[in-house]
């Protein structure tokens, strides 16, 4: 029997009820990890737990990933069930569209609470546990291409995702001495249940703009998460890996520009 890459490792994955988070959890389980999965929607996370089909290697924790008591519960659940914590993936986040002039305080606070506070304190509580264990570890945060490039009606969201890039870099100074690496992923357009429900033409429209000719899938993002969580990435630290098919390499081009080869 071949050795699985994450046998003996324990991971927390937030926002795992569907989409990218679900796929991250699925791939971790496939590679032998034990996983604590979280989602705000209780029915969804318990359904995800059943779909994952690994009841002995997976424990659901429902609740707001921006809440410190819920974060503490996730870490405690990992210890109570599996005696350790090696990897935390702060995948949970919300996208809130709105024009700058009309964006409400409530929308702003909701974004900051989950996207920033949730990421910051999951990292903090996870690192504290890893230090207590005296083991190395991996923290994976979720940024976005909107933290790199402007996007209409996503100013506040993009701001939180740019902050995640900065958090990723700054955490390195304090946690690297403990053998813990911190990296982030900046996905571009990803075909998930949510994005496809919002726009049935999502894949076609965005795929036509992306150099690789398609949008990313949750599996594309999850594979990078697993790489950054593995020993193969031990010397990658404080980096944000963009997974977007190359769209952030492009600049605006006039539609009538001449081809120099013609």
Coordinates of C-alpha atoms in Angstrom, one line a residue:
X1 CA 0.0 0.0 0.0
X2 CA 1.4 3.4 -1.0
X3 CA 2.0 6.0 1.7
X4 CA -0.4 8.8 1.6
X5 CA 1.1 12.3 1.7
X6 CA -0.8 13.6 4.8
X7 CA -1.1 10.5 6.9
X8 CA -0.8 11.5 10.6
X9 CA -1.6 15.1 9.8
X10 CA -4.5 17.1 11.1
X11 CA -6.0 20.0 9.3
X12 CA -8.7 22.6 9.9
X13 CA -10.6 23.9 6.8
X14 CA -13.1 26.7 7.1
X15 CA -15.8 27.4 4.6
X16 CA -15.9 23.7 3.8
X17 CA -19.6 23.3 3.2
X18 CA -19.2 23.6 -0.6
X19 CA -17.0 25.0 -3.3
X20 CA -13.3 25.4 -2.8
X21 CA -13.4 24.6 0.9
X22 CA -15.2 21.3 0.3
X23 CA -12.7 20.3 -2.3
X24 CA -9.8 21.2 -0.1
X25 CA -11.2 18.9 2.6
X26 CA -11.9 16.1 0.1
X27 CA -8.3 16.2 -1.2
X28 CA -6.8 16.2 2.3
X29 CA -8.9 13.2 3.3
X30 CA -8.0 11.5 0.1
X31 CA -4.3 11.9 1.0
X32 CA -4.7 10.5 4.5
X33 CA -5.3 13.6 6.7
X34 CA -7.8 14.0 9.4
X35 CA -9.8 17.1 9.0
X36 CA -12.0 19.5 11.0
X37 CA -14.4 21.1 8.6
X38 CA -16.4 24.3 9.3
X39 CA -19.2 26.3 7.7
X40 CA -21.6 28.9 9.0
X41 CA -24.5 26.9 7.6
X42 CA -25.1 24.0 10.0
X43 CA -27.2 21.9 7.6
X44 CA -24.6 22.4 4.8
X45 CA -21.6 21.4 6.9
X46 CA -23.3 18.2 8.1
X47 CA -24.3 17.4 4.6
X48 CA -20.7 18.0 3.5
X49 CA -19.6 15.7 6.2
X50 CA -21.8 12.9 4.9
X51 CA -20.7 13.5 1.3
X52 CA -17.1 13.3 2.2
X53 CA -17.7 9.8 3.5
X54 CA -14.9 9.6 6.1
X55 CA -16.7 9.8 9.4
X56 CA -13.7 8.6 11.4
X57 CA -11.3 11.1 9.8
X58 CA -13.5 14.2 9.6
X59 CA -15.4 16.2 12.2
X60 CA -17.9 19.1 11.4
X61 CA -18.0 22.3 13.4
X62 CA -20.8 24.7 12.5
X63 CA -20.5 28.4 13.2
X64 CA -19.2 31.8 12.1
X65 CA -15.5 31.4 11.2
X66 CA -15.1 35.1 12.2
X67 CA -16.1 34.3 15.8
X68 CA -13.2 33.7 18.2
X69 CA -15.3 31.2 20.3
X70 CA -16.0 29.2 17.1
X71 CA -12.3 29.4 16.1
X72 CA -11.4 28.1 19.6
X73 CA -13.9 25.3 19.2
X74 CA -12.4 24.2 15.9
X75 CA -8.9 24.0 17.4
X76 CA -10.2 22.2 20.5
X77 CA -12.1 19.8 18.3
X78 CA -8.9 18.9 16.4
X79 CA -7.1 18.2 19.7
X80 CA -10.0 16.3 21.3
X81 CA -10.4 14.0 18.3
X82 CA -6.9 13.8 16.9
X83 CA -4.5 15.1 19.6
X84 CA -2.8 17.6 17.3
X85 CA -3.1 20.3 14.7
X86 CA -0.7 20.6 11.7
X87 CA -2.5 22.7 9.1
X88 CA -5.1 25.4 9.1
X89 CA -6.7 26.7 6.0
X90 CA -8.6 30.0 6.5
X91 CA -10.8 29.5 3.4
X92 CA -14.1 31.0 4.7
X93 CA -14.9 34.4 3.2
X94 CA -17.7 36.5 1.8
X95 CA -18.0 38.6 -1.3
X96 CA -20.1 41.7 -1.0
X97 CA -20.8 43.8 -4.1
X98 CA -21.7 47.4 -4.0
X99 CA -20.8 50.8 -5.3
X100 CA -18.3 52.8 -3.1
X101 CA -20.8 55.7 -2.6
X102 CA -23.6 53.4 -1.4
X103 CA -21.7 50.7 0.5
X104 CA -23.1 50.3 4.0
X105 CA -21.3 50.0 7.4
X106 CA -23.0 46.7 7.9
X107 CA -21.6 45.3 4.6
X108 CA -18.2 46.6 5.5
X109 CA -18.2 45.2 9.0
X110 CA -19.4 41.8 7.8
X111 CA -16.5 41.6 5.2
X112 CA -13.9 42.6 7.7
X113 CA -15.2 40.3 10.4
X114 CA -15.0 37.2 8.4
X115 CA -12.3 37.9 5.7
X116 CA -9.8 39.6 8.0
X117 CA -10.7 38.8 11.6
X118 CA -11.5 35.2 10.9
X119 CA -8.2 34.7 9.0
X120 CA -6.1 36.6 11.7
X121 CA -7.5 34.7 14.7
X122 CA -7.6 31.3 13.1
X123 CA -3.9 31.8 12.3
X124 CA -3.2 33.0 15.8
X125 CA -5.1 30.2 17.6
X126 CA -3.6 27.6 15.3
X127 CA 0.0 28.8 15.8
X128 CA -0.5 28.9 19.6
X129 CA -1.5 25.2 19.4
X130 CA 1.4 24.3 17.1
X131 CA 3.8 26.0 19.5
X132 CA 2.3 24.0 22.5
X133 CA 2.9 20.8 20.5
X134 CA 6.4 21.9 19.6
X135 CA 5.7 20.8 16.0
X136 CA 6.1 22.5 12.7
X137 CA 3.0 23.6 10.9
X138 CA 1.3 25.3 7.9
X139 CA -1.0 28.2 7.8
X140 CA -2.8 28.8 4.5
X141 CA -4.8 32.0 3.9
X142 CA -7.1 32.9 1.1
X143 CA -6.5 36.2 -0.8
X144 CA -7.8 37.0 -4.3
X145 CA -6.8 38.6 -7.6
X146 CA -9.1 41.5 -6.5
X147 CA -6.4 42.2 -3.9
X148 CA -4.0 42.8 -6.8
X149 CA -6.1 44.4 -9.5
X150 CA -9.1 46.8 -9.4
X151 CA -12.6 45.3 -9.9
X152 CA -15.7 47.4 -10.1
X153 CA -18.1 47.2 -7.1
X154 CA -15.6 45.1 -5.1
X155 CA -13.6 47.9 -3.4
X156 CA -14.1 46.7 0.2
X157 CA -13.8 43.0 -0.7
X158 CA -10.6 43.7 -2.6
X159 CA -9.2 45.7 0.3
X160 CA -9.7 42.7 2.7
X161 CA -8.0 40.4 0.2
X162 CA -5.0 42.8 -0.2
X163 CA -4.8 42.9 3.6
X164 CA -4.5 39.1 3.6
X165 CA -1.4 39.3 1.4
X166 CA 0.1 41.7 3.9
X167 CA -0.9 39.5 6.8
X168 CA 0.8 36.6 5.1
X169 CA 4.1 38.4 4.7
X170 CA 4.1 39.9 8.2
X171 CA 3.3 36.7 10.1
X172 CA 6.5 35.1 8.8
X173 CA 8.7 37.2 11.0
X174 CA 7.0 36.0 14.2
X175 CA 6.1 32.4 13.4
X176 CA 9.0 31.2 11.3
X177 CA 11.2 30.5 14.3
X178 CA 8.7 27.9 15.4
X179 CA 9.0 26.0 12.1
X180 CA 5.6 27.3 10.8
X181 CA 5.2 28.6 7.3
X182 CA 2.4 31.0 6.2
X183 CA 1.3 31.3 2.6
X184 CA -1.7 32.5 0.8
X185 CA -3.5 31.8 -2.5
X186 CA -5.1 34.4 -4.7
X187 CA -7.7 32.7 -6.9
X188 CA -9.0 34.3 -10.0
X189 CA -12.4 33.3 -11.5
X190 CA -13.4 30.0 -10.1
X191 CA -16.5 27.9 -11.1
X192 CA -18.3 27.1 -7.8
X193 CA -21.9 26.4 -7.0
X194 CA -22.2 30.0 -5.8
X195 CA -20.6 31.7 -8.9
X196 CA -22.5 29.6 -11.3
X197 CA -25.8 30.3 -9.5
X198 CA -25.1 34.0 -9.7
X199 CA -24.3 33.9 -13.4
X200 CA -25.1 30.9 -15.6
X201 CA -22.7 32.3 -18.2
X202 CA -19.9 32.7 -15.7
X203 CA -17.6 30.1 -17.2
X204 CA -18.1 31.3 -20.8
X205 CA -17.7 35.0 -20.0
X206 CA -14.6 34.7 -17.8
X207 CA -13.1 31.8 -19.7
X208 CA -13.0 34.0 -22.8
X209 CA -10.8 36.6 -21.0
X210 CA -8.3 34.2 -19.4
X211 CA -5.2 33.2 -21.3
X212 CA -5.6 29.5 -20.5
X213 CA -9.1 29.6 -22.0
X214 CA -11.0 28.5 -18.9
X215 CA -11.9 29.5 -15.4
X216 CA -10.3 27.7 -12.5
X217 CA -12.0 24.8 -10.7
X218 CA -12.1 24.2 -6.9
X219 CA -9.7 21.3 -7.6
X220 CA -7.2 23.7 -9.1
X221 CA -7.2 25.8 -6.0
X222 CA -7.2 22.7 -3.6
X223 CA -4.1 21.2 -5.3
X224 CA -2.2 24.4 -4.6
X225 CA -3.4 24.3 -0.9
X226 CA -2.1 20.7 -0.6
X227 CA 1.2 21.7 -2.1
X228 CA 1.7 24.6 0.3
X229 CA 0.7 22.3 3.1
X230 CA 3.3 19.6 2.2
X231 CA 7.0 19.1 2.8
X232 CA 7.6 20.0 -0.9
X233 CA 6.9 23.6 -0.1
X234 CA 9.0 23.9 3.0
X235 CA 11.1 26.7 1.7
X236 CA 8.1 28.7 0.4
X237 CA 7.1 31.2 3.1
X238 CA 5.2 34.5 3.2
X239 CA 4.1 34.2 -0.4
X240 CA 0.8 34.7 -2.2
X241 CA 0.4 32.3 -5.1
X242 CA -1.9 33.5 -7.8
X243 CA -4.0 30.9 -9.4
X244 CA -5.9 32.6 -12.2
X245 CA -4.9 31.2 -15.6
X246 CA -2.8 34.2 -16.2
X247 CA -5.4 36.9 -16.2
X248 CA -3.4 39.2 -13.9
X249 CA -0.6 39.3 -16.5
X250 CA -2.8 41.2 -18.9
X251 CA -3.2 44.9 -19.4
X252 CA -6.1 46.8 -21.1
X253 CA -5.7 46.6 -24.9
X254 CA -7.6 48.8 -27.4
X255 CA -9.9 46.6 -29.4
X256 CA -8.7 48.0 -32.7
X257 CA -4.9 47.7 -32.0
X258 CA -3.0 46.5 -35.1
X259 CA -1.2 43.2 -35.3
X260 CA 2.4 44.0 -36.2
X261 CA 2.7 40.7 -38.1
X262 CA 0.0 41.7 -40.5

